[in-house]
Amino acid sequence: MNASSGAVTTIRLGLLGCGTVGSALARLLAERGATIAARTGIQLEISRIAVSDLSKTRDPLLDAALFTDDAAAVVAADDVDIVVELIGGVELPRELVADALALGKPVVTGNKALLAMHGAELYAAADATGVDLLFEAAVAGGIPLMRPLRESLVGEPVRRVMGIINGTTNYILTRMTEAGASYDDALVEAQDLGYAEADPTADVEGFDAGAKAAIIASIVYGRIVLSDDVHHEGISNLTADDIEVAARLGYAVKAIAVVDADTSAAEPAIAVRVHPALVPLDHPLASVRDSFNAVFIEGDAVGDLMLYGRGAGGGPTASAVLGDIIDAAVNRAAGTAARIGALPRAQIRPIDELSSAFYLRIAVVDRPGVLAQVADVFGRNSVSIQSMEQQGLDDEARLIFITHVSQEAAVKATLAELRELEPVSGIHSVIRVVGHDD
Ligand code: HSE
């Protein structure tokens, strides 16, 4: 069915959950429904909405008669063609999404935790009944990313994906960079603005970005990568001082997710990590400020691509959900589906096998011969120094090293030896450097 034939097919939506995103979706549908119908031949209608608390005041745009607290009944209802999961959490959505797929109903979800834990079974369930399971909103909110990765770039040999995929940490680091704020003060600002939760652990320790990076890796490499496969380091130990030094050396400090793979063997060995990083100021990711997200894709054929936008919030998330609904509705009307397939489990590369350049800030006693001792430790561990700067502070000196790209295991061994060295009074910062041509 398409717009030019003049006929319009009605596709009915069952919403599971109706918070900020559900309300924003209802508003978008009210504003854009006629245009969507004219362009696609599909009239979208919300036919049922499941919520856990029926007594809560809801958006007046939504007819009170649509609401129920029986989510399973919404999934099973004959007047629900597509299930839109906006509940959050993992176990209940897992059951409901699996039931919908088993019934042959396409599912749209923005639930990153669900996919990063149970993607394998759900992709397989969608494959078994031949229906869409779409999740654009799960990664980088309003930025179209999953569809480009699944469709436009499916034939692209992707070398690496680097992303700023957590808006809260990007906001905190922007405030630390631009206002010289401490981590604690910037976090409170992020909480006041509603970016960070009262318990900010998921954002600041990299779990949120880790789940998103696991999904990106699964789609790019066609292998199941789980949240637990992701190496995480948070931003809470970063200081405004390091950020200032980094800027002087020509770098921005960002919380970065990196996805790549060793494809030299028949089975790719996939590496996914989330950590703070120094990014050269002339790299496109360095200019991504405030709570914005961006994903930088390095392809062998296409070259470098960057997608930029809002990674969270009702409007951007609803926009991504609506795009998926339209896709699923058009596919359903045409009797097709864009399935991911039953993916095999990924082989994961341990972090120690990876290589990176590093920024290191080390405090030493300031006396003759100390620099030579420190440099010797680097040399014996095959870690090559790219640049070094020394600042004297009374009888202590601060040494700032940037290394050449080195194996993680070698840098770890260097740091372990330095900690044992008598003149070394502290290793204060260890931050990877990404974004050079390496
Ligand atoms: N808390 C996330 C962020 C949004 O700050 O980007 C939801 O994934």
Short mmCIF file of C-alpha atoms in Angstrom, two decimals, residues 48 146 187 236 281 288 294 306 349 351 362 367 374 381 410:
data_model
loop_
_atom_site.label_atom_id
_atom_site.label_comp_id
_atom_site.label_asym_id
_atom_site.label_seq_id
_atom_site.Cartn_x
_atom_site.Cartn_y
_atom_site.Cartn_z
CA ARG A 48 -4.73 0.73 23.77
CA MET A 146 20.40 1.92 14.18
CA LEU A 187 27.15 16.74 38.70
CA SER A 236 34.16 10.57 38.60
CA LEU A 281 40.67 19.32 19.47
CA VAL A 288 30.29 17.92 20.76
CA ALA A 294 27.41 12.08 18.49
CA MET A 306 29.42 11.60 12.10
CA ARG A 349 38.82 -9.23 22.87
CA ILE A 351 41.08 -5.10 27.20
CA ILE A 362 52.62 11.26 37.83
CA ARG A 367 65.85 15.48 42.42
CA VAL A 374 60.95 6.87 35.32
CA ASN A 381 58.06 -2.19 29.15
CA ALA A 410 52.36 -3.00 28.72
#
